[in-house]
Amino acid sequence: MRHLIQTTDLSTDEIDKILSQANTHLQANTHLEEEPHHTLKGKMAVTIFFENSTRTLSSFEIALKRLGATVVRLDVSKSSTAKGESISDTAANLNAMKPHAIIIRHKNAGAGEHLAKYVSCPIINGGDGAHAHPTQALLDLLTIKNHFKTSLVGKKIAIIGDIKNSRVANSNIELLGRYGMEIILVAPPHFLPSTHLQTTADLKSVLGEVDVLMSLRTQTERHDTQTYGSLKDYAHHFCITKDMIKDKNIIILHPGPVHRNVDIEDEVLKDPRCKVLEQVTNGVAVRMAVMEHFLL
Ligand code: NCD
C-alpha cells in the first residue's frame, strides 16, 4: 500500500504525471457540479484534521467532491480522540469502515507515518508538525512551473521566514531542489535550520538574483518561547514590500495564512506578481490529481 507522507514518496516521473493531470483539471476550469469526469465516483475518503486549517482541508474536500467521491469529515472535537482514544485506535476504527483514503493533519511530526501502520488504504499527509506538507509543495511547484513555462534548472528561490518550524519549507526544499532550483534561505538565525543551503539574514541582498520569493508565516504556535523582539521588528527586515520589489521580474508565493504587513505588504498582495490566490486554485487541481493517482 502506497502512502503520501512526504514528497520523496513520489518519483519525479509520478510528479510530472500528477502536475500534467492537474493542468488538465485547471484547463477544464469546472465547478463542483459540472466536472465531466467523475473518476472517483464510488470512492469514499475520510478527512481528519487535528490542527486548524482553512485552505488545505477545504481544498482536499472540494477536490474529492469534484471527482465524484464521497467525503466524510471526522470532527475531531467530537471524536473519541477527545475522550482519550489513541490516534492509532481511531485510525483502526476508521479503517474498519473501509474508506479508500484517509487524509490527516496533525501537530506531531510522523503522525501520518504512524497511522499508515494501522490501515489498509492510502494515508495522505495534509501536514504533520514541522515535518512535511507534500501537497503544498506540489502546488507550489505547479505554480512556479506554470509561470516560467521552462525548465527550473538554475532558477533561484528565496524562502523567507520561520523556516526551522515550517513543514512547507521542508517539503519545498526537497522538491524544488529536485527540479534544479537553487534555494537561498532568508531568516534571522533563530528561524534557520542547520542546512547545507545558502543562508542570509539580509533579504535585500538577494533580491537582485532571485526569480521567486516564497514567504512563510511565523509559526508562533510551534515556539516554546518568543525568540524575536516583536513581529514589528521581524517585519522591518523580512516583510516583502513594494519598495523592495520595485518592477523586478519575480513572483511571490505564500502558502497562507498570510500575516499582512508582517510577511507581505498589502500593496504587494494586490500586485499581479503575487500568486497567493493562484496557489489556492492550483491546490484544488493538484489534490484532484493526487487523489486520482492514489485511488485509481
Ligand atoms: C501551511 C500549513 O498549515 O502548514 N498552510 C497551509 O497549509 N496552506 C502554512 C502555515 O500554517 O503557515
PDB file of C-alpha atoms and ligand atoms in Angstrom:
ATOM      1  CA  MET A   1       0.000   0.000   0.000  1.00  0.00           C
ATOM      2  CA  ARG A   2       1.408   3.388  -1.010  1.00  0.00           C
ATOM      3  CA  HIS A   3       1.036   6.485   1.134  1.00  0.00           C
ATOM      4  CA  LEU A   4       1.857  10.158   0.577  1.00  0.00           C
ATOM      5  CA  ILE A   5       3.690  11.241   3.702  1.00  0.00           C
ATOM      6  CA  GLN A   6       6.439  13.332   2.131  1.00  0.00           C
ATOM      7  CA  THR A   7       7.466  14.428  -1.353  1.00  0.00           C
ATOM      8  CA  THR A   8      10.120  11.682  -1.598  1.00  0.00           C
ATOM      9  CA  ASP A   9       7.291   9.133  -1.632  1.00  0.00           C
ATOM     10  CA  LEU A  10       6.763  10.134  -5.266  1.00  0.00           C
ATOM     11  CA  SER A  11       9.221   9.669  -8.110  1.00  0.00           C
ATOM     12  CA  THR A  12       9.900  12.588 -10.440  1.00  0.00           C
ATOM     13  CA  ASP A  13       8.038  10.726 -13.201  1.00  0.00           C
ATOM     14  CA  GLU A  14       4.992  10.361 -10.989  1.00  0.00           C
ATOM     15  CA  ILE A  15       5.137  14.048 -10.047  1.00  0.00           C
ATOM     16  CA  ASP A  16       5.362  15.070 -13.701  1.00  0.00           C
ATOM     17  CA  LYS A  17       2.241  12.982 -14.396  1.00  0.00           C
ATOM     18  CA  ILE A  18       0.397  14.459 -11.393  1.00  0.00           C
ATOM     19  CA  LEU A  19       1.227  18.026 -12.465  1.00  0.00           C
ATOM     20  CA  SER A  20       0.193  17.361 -16.025  1.00  0.00           C
ATOM     21  CA  GLN A  21      -3.115  15.892 -14.857  1.00  0.00           C
ATOM     22  CA  ALA A  22      -3.544  18.913 -12.521  1.00  0.00           C
ATOM     23  CA  ASN A  23      -3.133  21.187 -15.549  1.00  0.00           C
ATOM     24  CA  THR A  24      -5.836  19.240 -17.369  1.00  0.00           C
ATOM     25  CA  HIS A  25      -8.145  19.897 -14.417  1.00  0.00           C
ATOM     26  CA  LEU A  26      -7.132  23.574 -14.372  1.00  0.00           C
ATOM     27  CA  GLN A  27      -7.889  23.939 -18.065  1.00  0.00           C
ATOM     28  CA  ALA A  28     -11.294  22.308 -17.656  1.00  0.00           C
ATOM     29  CA  ASN A  29     -11.956  25.097 -15.122  1.00  0.00           C
ATOM     30  CA  THR A  30     -15.137  23.456 -13.932  1.00  0.00           C
ATOM     31  CA  HIS A  31     -17.245  23.999 -10.886  1.00  0.00           C
ATOM     32  CA  LEU A  32     -18.171  21.292  -8.433  1.00  0.00           C
ATOM     33  CA  GLU A  33     -21.302  20.027 -10.132  1.00  0.00           C
ATOM     34  CA  GLU A  34     -20.018  20.460 -13.696  1.00  0.00           C
ATOM     35  CA  GLU A  35     -16.981  18.181 -13.597  1.00  0.00           C
ATOM     36  CA  PRO A  36     -17.487  15.902 -16.581  1.00  0.00           C
ATOM     37  CA  HIS A  37     -15.269  13.101 -15.335  1.00  0.00           C
ATOM     38  CA  HIS A  38     -16.356  11.729 -12.015  1.00  0.00           C
ATOM     39  CA  THR A  39     -13.317   9.480 -11.933  1.00  0.00           C
ATOM     40  CA  LEU A  40     -13.638   8.856  -8.195  1.00  0.00           C
ATOM     41  CA  LYS A  41     -17.353   8.040  -8.173  1.00  0.00           C
ATOM     42  CA  GLY A  42     -17.950   5.204  -5.723  1.00  0.00           C
ATOM     43  CA  LYS A  43     -14.866   6.073  -3.639  1.00  0.00           C
ATOM     44  CA  MET A  44     -15.064   7.324  -0.066  1.00  0.00           C
ATOM     45  CA  ALA A  45     -12.383   9.383   1.677  1.00  0.00           C
ATOM     46  CA  VAL A  46     -12.135  10.447   5.306  1.00  0.00           C
ATOM     47  CA  THR A  47     -10.589  13.777   6.322  1.00  0.00           C
ATOM     48  CA  ILE A  48      -9.320  14.017   9.886  1.00  0.00           C
ATOM     49  CA  PHE A  49      -7.626  17.305  10.775  1.00  0.00           C
ATOM     50  CA  PHE A  50      -6.313  17.614  14.335  1.00  0.00           C
ATOM     51  CA  GLU A  51      -4.893  21.092  13.589  1.00  0.00           C
ATOM     52  CA  ASN A  52      -6.649  24.184  12.241  1.00  0.00           C
ATOM     53  CA  SER A  53      -6.814  24.556   8.514  1.00  0.00           C
ATOM     54  CA  THR A  54      -8.615  26.895   6.158  1.00  0.00           C
ATOM     55  CA  ARG A  55      -7.154  26.073   2.776  1.00  0.00           C
ATOM     56  CA  THR A  56      -5.873  22.525   2.926  1.00  0.00           C
ATOM     57  CA  LEU A  57      -8.981  20.858   4.378  1.00  0.00           C
ATOM     58  CA  SER A  58     -11.428  22.608   2.055  1.00  0.00           C
ATOM     59  CA  SER A  59      -9.078  22.116  -0.890  1.00  0.00           C
ATOM     60  CA  PHE A  60      -8.936  18.326  -0.396  1.00  0.00           C
ATOM     61  CA  GLU A  61     -12.693  18.119   0.139  1.00  0.00           C
ATOM     62  CA  ILE A  62     -13.523  20.205  -2.937  1.00  0.00           C
ATOM     63  CA  ALA A  63     -11.022  18.183  -4.991  1.00  0.00           C
ATOM     64  CA  LEU A  64     -12.606  14.887  -3.923  1.00  0.00           C
ATOM     65  CA  LYS A  65     -16.179  16.106  -4.451  1.00  0.00           C
ATOM     66  CA  ARG A  66     -15.346  17.441  -7.903  1.00  0.00           C
ATOM     67  CA  LEU A  67     -14.243  13.960  -8.840  1.00  0.00           C
ATOM     68  CA  GLY A  68     -17.457  12.444  -7.533  1.00  0.00           C
ATOM     69  CA  ALA A  69     -16.026  10.878  -4.347  1.00  0.00           C
ATOM     70  CA  THR A  70     -17.900  10.859  -1.060  1.00  0.00           C
ATOM     71  CA  VAL A  71     -16.106  12.734   1.726  1.00  0.00           C
ATOM     72  CA  VAL A  72     -16.648  12.085   5.410  1.00  0.00           C
ATOM     73  CA  ARG A  73     -15.093  14.677   7.690  1.00  0.00           C
ATOM     74  CA  LEU A  74     -14.315  13.393  11.145  1.00  0.00           C
ATOM     75  CA  ASP A  75     -14.971  16.213  13.550  1.00  0.00           C
ATOM     76  CA  VAL A  76     -12.008  15.807  15.856  1.00  0.00           C
ATOM     77  CA  SER A  77     -13.510  17.863  18.676  1.00  0.00           C
ATOM     78  CA  LYS A  78     -16.410  15.391  18.777  1.00  0.00           C
ATOM     79  CA  SER A  79     -14.403  12.237  18.051  1.00  0.00           C
ATOM     80  CA  SER A  80     -13.269   9.682  20.584  1.00  0.00           C
ATOM     81  CA  THR A  81      -9.746  11.119  20.498  1.00  0.00           C
ATOM     82  CA  ALA A  82     -11.161  13.892  22.651  1.00  0.00           C
ATOM     83  CA  LYS A  83     -12.333  11.114  25.020  1.00  0.00           C
ATOM     84  CA  GLY A  84      -8.862   9.654  25.304  1.00  0.00           C
ATOM     85  CA  GLU A  85      -8.787   7.131  22.454  1.00  0.00           C
ATOM     86  CA  SER A  86      -5.309   6.781  20.968  1.00  0.00           C
ATOM     87  CA  ILE A  87      -4.857   8.055  17.442  1.00  0.00           C
ATOM     88  CA  SER A  88      -3.894   4.549  16.270  1.00  0.00           C
ATOM     89  CA  ASP A  89      -7.154   3.126  17.663  1.00  0.00           C
ATOM     90  CA  THR A  90      -9.109   5.923  15.986  1.00  0.00           C
ATOM     91  CA  ALA A  91      -7.347   5.037  12.728  1.00  0.00           C
ATOM     92  CA  ALA A  92      -8.022   1.309  13.085  1.00  0.00           C
ATOM     93  CA  ASN A  93     -11.708   2.029  13.704  1.00  0.00           C
ATOM     94  CA  LEU A  94     -11.933   4.369  10.734  1.00  0.00           C
ATOM     95  CA  ASN A  95     -10.197   1.767   8.629  1.00  0.00           C
ATOM     96  CA  ALA A  96     -12.778  -0.821   9.651  1.00  0.00           C
ATOM     97  CA  MET A  97     -15.370   1.340   7.848  1.00  0.00           C
ATOM     98  CA  LYS A  98     -13.354   0.694   4.694  1.00  0.00           C
ATOM     99  CA  PRO A  99     -12.551   4.150   3.325  1.00  0.00           C
ATOM    100  CA  HIS A 100     -10.496   4.339   0.133  1.00  0.00           C
ATOM    101  CA  ALA A 101      -8.197   7.033   1.618  1.00  0.00           C
ATOM    102  CA  ILE A 102      -7.595   8.916   4.852  1.00  0.00           C
ATOM    103  CA  ILE A 103      -6.298  12.485   4.736  1.00  0.00           C
ATOM    104  CA  ILE A 104      -4.778  13.595   8.003  1.00  0.00           C
ATOM    105  CA  ARG A 105      -3.261  16.717   9.517  1.00  0.00           C
ATOM    106  CA  HIS A 106      -1.658  16.513  12.957  1.00  0.00           C
ATOM    107  CA  LYS A 107       0.559  18.692  15.134  1.00  0.00           C
ATOM    108  CA  ASN A 108       3.044  15.856  15.646  1.00  0.00           C
ATOM    109  CA  ALA A 109       5.677  15.107  13.026  1.00  0.00           C
ATOM    110  CA  GLY A 110       5.354  11.469  11.988  1.00  0.00           C
ATOM    111  CA  ALA A 111       1.620  11.149  12.750  1.00  0.00           C
ATOM    112  CA  GLY A 112       0.726  10.077   9.194  1.00  0.00           C
ATOM    113  CA  GLU A 113       3.515   7.550   9.007  1.00  0.00           C
ATOM    114  CA  HIS A 114       2.428   6.106  12.338  1.00  0.00           C
ATOM    115  CA  LEU A 115      -1.196   5.767  11.196  1.00  0.00           C
ATOM    116  CA  ALA A 116      -0.132   4.087   7.996  1.00  0.00           C
ATOM    117  CA  LYS A 117       0.725   1.001  10.099  1.00  0.00           C
ATOM    118  CA  TYR A 118      -2.896   0.561  11.177  1.00  0.00           C
ATOM    119  CA  VAL A 119      -4.813   0.992   7.943  1.00  0.00           C
ATOM    120  CA  SER A 120      -5.288  -0.723   4.625  1.00  0.00           C
ATOM    121  CA  CYS A 121      -5.863   2.390   2.498  1.00  0.00           C
ATOM    122  CA  PRO A 122      -3.540   5.222   1.411  1.00  0.00           C
ATOM    123  CA  ILE A 123      -2.790   7.863   4.053  1.00  0.00           C
ATOM    124  CA  ILE A 124      -2.369  11.313   2.547  1.00  0.00           C
ATOM    125  CA  ASN A 125      -0.485  13.732   4.769  1.00  0.00           C
ATOM    126  CA  GLY A 126      -2.116  17.162   4.964  1.00  0.00           C
ATOM    127  CA  GLY A 127       0.717  18.438   7.184  1.00  0.00           C
ATOM    128  CA  ASP A 128       2.448  16.831  10.178  1.00  0.00           C
ATOM    129  CA  GLY A 129       4.086  19.154  12.700  1.00  0.00           C
ATOM    130  CA  ALA A 130       7.154  20.853  11.263  1.00  0.00           C
ATOM    131  CA  HIS A 131       7.945  17.770   9.156  1.00  0.00           C
ATOM    132  CA  ALA A 132       6.174  17.685   5.777  1.00  0.00           C
ATOM    133  CA  HIS A 133       3.321  19.069   3.679  1.00  0.00           C
ATOM    134  CA  PRO A 134       3.713  17.278   0.363  1.00  0.00           C
ATOM    135  CA  THR A 135       0.625  18.566  -1.476  1.00  0.00           C
ATOM    136  CA  GLN A 136       1.560  22.161  -0.616  1.00  0.00           C
ATOM    137  CA  ALA A 137       4.989  21.662  -2.203  1.00  0.00           C
ATOM    138  CA  LEU A 138       3.365  20.074  -5.279  1.00  0.00           C
ATOM    139  CA  LEU A 139       1.032  23.030  -5.737  1.00  0.00           C
ATOM    140  CA  ASP A 140       3.914  25.450  -5.255  1.00  0.00           C
ATOM    141  CA  LEU A 141       5.936  23.584  -7.878  1.00  0.00           C
ATOM    142  CA  LEU A 142       2.957  23.695 -10.275  1.00  0.00           C
ATOM    143  CA  THR A 143       2.541  27.442  -9.725  1.00  0.00           C
ATOM    144  CA  ILE A 144       6.241  28.086 -10.410  1.00  0.00           C
ATOM    145  CA  LYS A 145       6.370  25.771 -13.452  1.00  0.00           C
ATOM    146  CA  ASN A 146       3.211  27.244 -14.987  1.00  0.00           C
ATOM    147  CA  HIS A 147       4.614  30.737 -14.580  1.00  0.00           C
ATOM    148  CA  PHE A 148       8.045  30.140 -16.124  1.00  0.00           C
ATOM    149  CA  LYS A 149       6.952  27.526 -18.697  1.00  0.00           C
ATOM    150  CA  THR A 150      10.591  26.370 -18.980  1.00  0.00           C
ATOM    151  CA  SER A 151      12.913  24.107 -17.032  1.00  0.00           C
ATOM    152  CA  LEU A 152      13.506  25.292 -13.475  1.00  0.00           C
ATOM    153  CA  VAL A 153      17.165  24.269 -13.505  1.00  0.00           C
ATOM    154  CA  GLY A 154      19.228  27.218 -12.269  1.00  0.00           C
ATOM    155  CA  LYS A 155      16.222  29.345 -11.302  1.00  0.00           C
ATOM    156  CA  LYS A 156      16.622  30.825  -7.821  1.00  0.00           C
ATOM    157  CA  ILE A 157      14.145  30.959  -4.985  1.00  0.00           C
ATOM    158  CA  ALA A 158      14.483  32.718  -1.647  1.00  0.00           C
ATOM    159  CA  ILE A 159      12.454  31.044   1.100  1.00  0.00           C
ATOM    160  CA  ILE A 160      11.844  33.684   3.750  1.00  0.00           C
ATOM    161  CA  GLY A 161      10.703  33.390   7.345  1.00  0.00           C
ATOM    162  CA  ASP A 162      10.346  30.779  10.047  1.00  0.00           C
ATOM    163  CA  ILE A 163      11.985  28.027   8.034  1.00  0.00           C
ATOM    164  CA  LYS A 164      13.051  25.923  11.001  1.00  0.00           C
ATOM    165  CA  ASN A 165       9.447  25.348  12.085  1.00  0.00           C
ATOM    166  CA  SER A 166       7.914  25.094   8.640  1.00  0.00           C
ATOM    167  CA  ARG A 167       6.765  21.829   7.037  1.00  0.00           C
ATOM    168  CA  VAL A 168       6.106  23.854   3.884  1.00  0.00           C
ATOM    169  CA  ALA A 169       9.768  24.860   3.728  1.00  0.00           C
ATOM    170  CA  ASN A 170      10.920  21.289   4.361  1.00  0.00           C
ATOM    171  CA  SER A 171       8.829  19.822   1.574  1.00  0.00           C
ATOM    172  CA  ASN A 172       9.710  22.601  -0.856  1.00  0.00           C
ATOM    173  CA  ILE A 173      13.424  22.355  -0.176  1.00  0.00           C
ATOM    174  CA  GLU A 174      13.340  18.700  -1.247  1.00  0.00           C
ATOM    175  CA  LEU A 175      11.006  19.136  -4.207  1.00  0.00           C
ATOM    176  CA  LEU A 176      12.219  22.400  -5.725  1.00  0.00           C
ATOM    177  CA  GLY A 177      15.812  21.260  -5.217  1.00  0.00           C
ATOM    178  CA  ARG A 178      14.975  18.060  -7.086  1.00  0.00           C
ATOM    179  CA  TYR A 179      13.706  20.132 -10.038  1.00  0.00           C
ATOM    180  CA  GLY A 180      17.023  22.010 -10.144  1.00  0.00           C
ATOM    181  CA  MET A 181      16.141  25.233  -8.371  1.00  0.00           C
ATOM    182  CA  GLU A 182      18.802  26.984  -6.311  1.00  0.00           C
ATOM    183  CA  ILE A 183      17.465  27.690  -2.850  1.00  0.00           C
ATOM    184  CA  ILE A 184      18.502  30.520  -0.541  1.00  0.00           C
ATOM    185  CA  LEU A 185      17.116  30.534   2.995  1.00  0.00           C
ATOM    186  CA  VAL A 186      16.435  34.028   4.314  1.00  0.00           C
ATOM    187  CA  ALA A 187      15.733  34.321   8.041  1.00  0.00           C
ATOM    188  CA  PRO A 188      17.026  35.566  11.355  1.00  0.00           C
ATOM    189  CA  PRO A 189      19.413  32.997  12.915  1.00  0.00           C
ATOM    190  CA  HIS A 190      16.778  31.579  15.301  1.00  0.00           C
ATOM    191  CA  PHE A 191      14.488  30.693  12.381  1.00  0.00           C
ATOM    192  CA  LEU A 192      17.179  28.899  10.370  1.00  0.00           C
ATOM    193  CA  PRO A 193      17.563  25.106  10.437  1.00  0.00           C
ATOM    194  CA  SER A 194      21.028  23.571  10.210  1.00  0.00           C
ATOM    195  CA  THR A 195      21.498  23.283   6.471  1.00  0.00           C
ATOM    196  CA  HIS A 196      23.929  22.917   3.595  1.00  0.00           C
ATOM    197  CA  LEU A 197      21.975  25.564   1.647  1.00  0.00           C
ATOM    198  CA  GLN A 198      22.997  29.192   1.250  1.00  0.00           C
ATOM    199  CA  THR A 199      21.568  31.326   4.080  1.00  0.00           C
ATOM    200  CA  THR A 200      21.346  35.015   4.843  1.00  0.00           C
ATOM    201  CA  ALA A 201      19.502  37.358   7.191  1.00  0.00           C
ATOM    202  CA  ASP A 202      19.631  40.144   4.609  1.00  0.00           C
ATOM    203  CA  LEU A 203      16.617  39.884   2.298  1.00  0.00           C
ATOM    204  CA  LYS A 204      17.566  42.971   0.283  1.00  0.00           C
ATOM    205  CA  SER A 205      20.950  41.442  -0.593  1.00  0.00           C
ATOM    206  CA  VAL A 206      19.367  38.566  -2.569  1.00  0.00           C
ATOM    207  CA  LEU A 207      16.592  40.465  -4.355  1.00  0.00           C
ATOM    208  CA  GLY A 208      18.755  41.130  -7.393  1.00  0.00           C
ATOM    209  CA  GLU A 209      19.451  37.450  -8.048  1.00  0.00           C
ATOM    210  CA  VAL A 210      16.217  35.549  -7.333  1.00  0.00           C
ATOM    211  CA  ASP A 211      13.284  34.615  -9.590  1.00  0.00           C
ATOM    212  CA  VAL A 212      10.871  33.597  -6.825  1.00  0.00           C
ATOM    213  CA  LEU A 213      10.218  34.826  -3.285  1.00  0.00           C
ATOM    214  CA  MET A 214       8.417  32.386  -1.016  1.00  0.00           C
ATOM    215  CA  SER A 215       7.311  33.984   2.231  1.00  0.00           C
ATOM    216  CA  LEU A 216       6.315  31.880   5.243  1.00  0.00           C
ATOM    217  CA  ARG A 217       4.314  32.699   8.333  1.00  0.00           C
ATOM    218  CA  THR A 218       5.969  32.973  11.713  1.00  0.00           C
ATOM    219  CA  GLN A 219       4.855  29.703  13.317  1.00  0.00           C
ATOM    220  CA  THR A 220       4.154  31.165  16.754  1.00  0.00           C
ATOM    221  CA  GLU A 221       2.250  28.018  17.820  1.00  0.00           C
ATOM    222  CA  ARG A 222       5.467  25.999  17.479  1.00  0.00           C
ATOM    223  CA  HIS A 223       7.639  28.308  19.596  1.00  0.00           C
ATOM    224  CA  ASP A 224       8.166  27.328  23.219  1.00  0.00           C
ATOM    225  CA  THR A 225       9.362  30.823  23.987  1.00  0.00           C
ATOM    226  CA  GLN A 226       9.246  34.019  21.965  1.00  0.00           C
ATOM    227  CA  THR A 227      12.586  34.148  20.203  1.00  0.00           C
ATOM    228  CA  TYR A 228      12.254  37.524  18.470  1.00  0.00           C
ATOM    229  CA  GLY A 229      11.726  41.048  19.723  1.00  0.00           C
ATOM    230  CA  SER A 230       8.331  41.640  18.124  1.00  0.00           C
ATOM    231  CA  LEU A 231       6.557  40.907  14.864  1.00  0.00           C
ATOM    232  CA  LYS A 232       7.112  44.584  14.036  1.00  0.00           C
ATOM    233  CA  ASP A 233      10.892  44.172  14.329  1.00  0.00           C
ATOM    234  CA  TYR A 234      10.672  40.998  12.276  1.00  0.00           C
ATOM    235  CA  ALA A 235       8.573  42.738   9.607  1.00  0.00           C
ATOM    236  CA  HIS A 236      11.077  45.544   9.368  1.00  0.00           C
ATOM    237  CA  HIS A 237      13.631  43.087   7.979  1.00  0.00           C
ATOM    238  CA  PHE A 238      11.582  40.325   6.336  1.00  0.00           C
ATOM    239  CA  CYS A 239       8.292  41.795   5.095  1.00  0.00           C
ATOM    240  CA  ILE A 240       8.137  41.864   1.279  1.00  0.00           C
ATOM    241  CA  THR A 241       7.337  45.444   0.324  1.00  0.00           C
ATOM    242  CA  LYS A 242       6.575  47.215  -2.956  1.00  0.00           C
ATOM    243  CA  ASP A 243       9.566  49.416  -2.353  1.00  0.00           C
ATOM    244  CA  MET A 244      11.776  46.310  -2.238  1.00  0.00           C
ATOM    245  CA  ILE A 245      10.490  44.514  -5.326  1.00  0.00           C
ATOM    246  CA  LYS A 246      10.024  47.653  -7.466  1.00  0.00           C
ATOM    247  CA  ASP A 247       9.490  46.447 -11.059  1.00  0.00           C
ATOM    248  CA  LYS A 248      11.616  43.319 -10.719  1.00  0.00           C
ATOM    249  CA  ASN A 249      10.665  40.318 -12.810  1.00  0.00           C
ATOM    250  CA  ILE A 250       9.859  37.990  -9.916  1.00  0.00           C
ATOM    251  CA  ILE A 251       6.885  36.125  -8.486  1.00  0.00           C
ATOM    252  CA  ILE A 252       5.833  35.990  -4.853  1.00  0.00           C
ATOM    253  CA  LEU A 253       4.355  32.913  -3.173  1.00  0.00           C
ATOM    254  CA  HIS A 254       2.945  32.257   0.288  1.00  0.00           C
ATOM    255  CA  PRO A 255       1.109  29.107   1.465  1.00  0.00           C
ATOM    256  CA  GLY A 256      -1.214  31.157   3.692  1.00  0.00           C
ATOM    257  CA  PRO A 257      -2.379  32.190   6.159  1.00  0.00           C
ATOM    258  CA  VAL A 258      -0.570  35.461   5.394  1.00  0.00           C
ATOM    259  CA  HIS A 259       0.285  37.802   8.236  1.00  0.00           C
ATOM    260  CA  ARG A 260      -0.494  41.002   6.334  1.00  0.00           C
ATOM    261  CA  ASN A 261       2.230  43.640   6.570  1.00  0.00           C
ATOM    262  CA  VAL A 262       4.420  41.218   8.534  1.00  0.00           C
ATOM    263  CA  ASP A 263       5.090  38.631   5.805  1.00  0.00           C
ATOM    264  CA  ILE A 264       3.866  40.576   2.770  1.00  0.00           C
ATOM    265  CA  GLU A 265       2.730  44.190   2.476  1.00  0.00           C
ATOM    266  CA  ASP A 266      -0.891  44.890   1.446  1.00  0.00           C
ATOM    267  CA  GLU A 267       0.258  46.593  -1.753  1.00  0.00           C
ATOM    268  CA  VAL A 268       2.280  43.535  -2.791  1.00  0.00           C
ATOM    269  CA  LEU A 269      -0.669  41.208  -2.118  1.00  0.00           C
ATOM    270  CA  LYS A 270      -2.592  43.174  -4.772  1.00  0.00           C
ATOM    271  CA  ASP A 271       0.279  43.027  -7.282  1.00  0.00           C
ATOM    272  CA  PRO A 272      -0.164  40.606 -10.224  1.00  0.00           C
ATOM    273  CA  ARG A 273       3.258  39.129  -9.443  1.00  0.00           C
ATOM    274  CA  CYS A 274       1.839  37.851  -6.157  1.00  0.00           C
ATOM    275  CA  LYS A 275       0.480  34.347  -6.802  1.00  0.00           C
ATOM    276  CA  VAL A 276      -1.147  33.619  -3.441  1.00  0.00           C
ATOM    277  CA  LEU A 277      -4.683  33.093  -4.789  1.00  0.00           C
ATOM    278  CA  GLU A 278      -3.418  31.258  -7.864  1.00  0.00           C
ATOM    279  CA  GLN A 279      -1.702  28.870  -5.422  1.00  0.00           C
ATOM    280  CA  VAL A 280      -5.080  28.188  -3.818  1.00  0.00           C
ATOM    281  CA  THR A 281      -6.710  27.453  -7.194  1.00  0.00           C
ATOM    282  CA  ASN A 282      -3.766  25.244  -8.167  1.00  0.00           C
ATOM    283  CA  GLY A 283      -4.081  23.457  -4.824  1.00  0.00           C
ATOM    284  CA  VAL A 284      -7.501  22.042  -5.713  1.00  0.00           C
ATOM    285  CA  ALA A 285      -6.270  20.853  -9.125  1.00  0.00           C
ATOM    286  CA  VAL A 286      -3.135  19.259  -7.640  1.00  0.00           C
ATOM    287  CA  ARG A 287      -5.149  17.475  -4.958  1.00  0.00           C
ATOM    288  CA  MET A 288      -7.587  16.180  -7.572  1.00  0.00           C
ATOM    289  CA  ALA A 289      -4.622  14.723  -9.464  1.00  0.00           C
ATOM    290  CA  VAL A 290      -3.025  13.348  -6.281  1.00  0.00           C
ATOM    291  CA  MET A 291      -6.236  11.614  -5.211  1.00  0.00           C
ATOM    292  CA  GLU A 292      -6.661  10.103  -8.687  1.00  0.00           C
ATOM    293  CA  HIS A 293      -3.033   8.941  -8.572  1.00  0.00           C
ATOM    294  CA  PHE A 294      -3.551   7.135  -5.279  1.00  0.00           C
ATOM    295  CA  LEU A 295      -7.105   5.852  -5.793  1.00  0.00           C
ATOM    296  CA  LEU A 296      -7.248   4.718  -9.406  1.00  0.00           C
TER     297      LEU A 296
HETATM  298  C1  NCD B   1       0.565  25.990   5.991  1.00  0.00           C
HETATM  299  C2  NCD B   1       0.436  24.863   6.970  1.00  0.00           C
HETATM  300  O1  NCD B   1      -0.570  24.724   7.644  1.00  0.00           O
HETATM  301  O2  NCD B   1       1.384  24.118   7.024  1.00  0.00           O
HETATM  302  N1  NCD B   1      -0.610  26.452   5.448  1.00  0.00           N
HETATM  303  C3  NCD B   1      -1.269  25.717   4.513  1.00  0.00           C
HETATM  304  O3  NCD B   1      -1.337  24.512   4.566  1.00  0.00           O
HETATM  305  N2  NCD B   1      -1.803  26.405   3.491  1.00  0.00           N
HETATM  306  C4  NCD B   1       1.441  27.055   6.464  1.00  0.00           C
HETATM  307  C5  NCD B   1       1.156  27.758   7.744  1.00  0.00           C
HETATM  308  O4  NCD B   1       0.300  27.374   8.535  1.00  0.00           O
HETATM  309  O5  NCD B   1       1.841  28.748   7.968  1.00  0.00           O
END
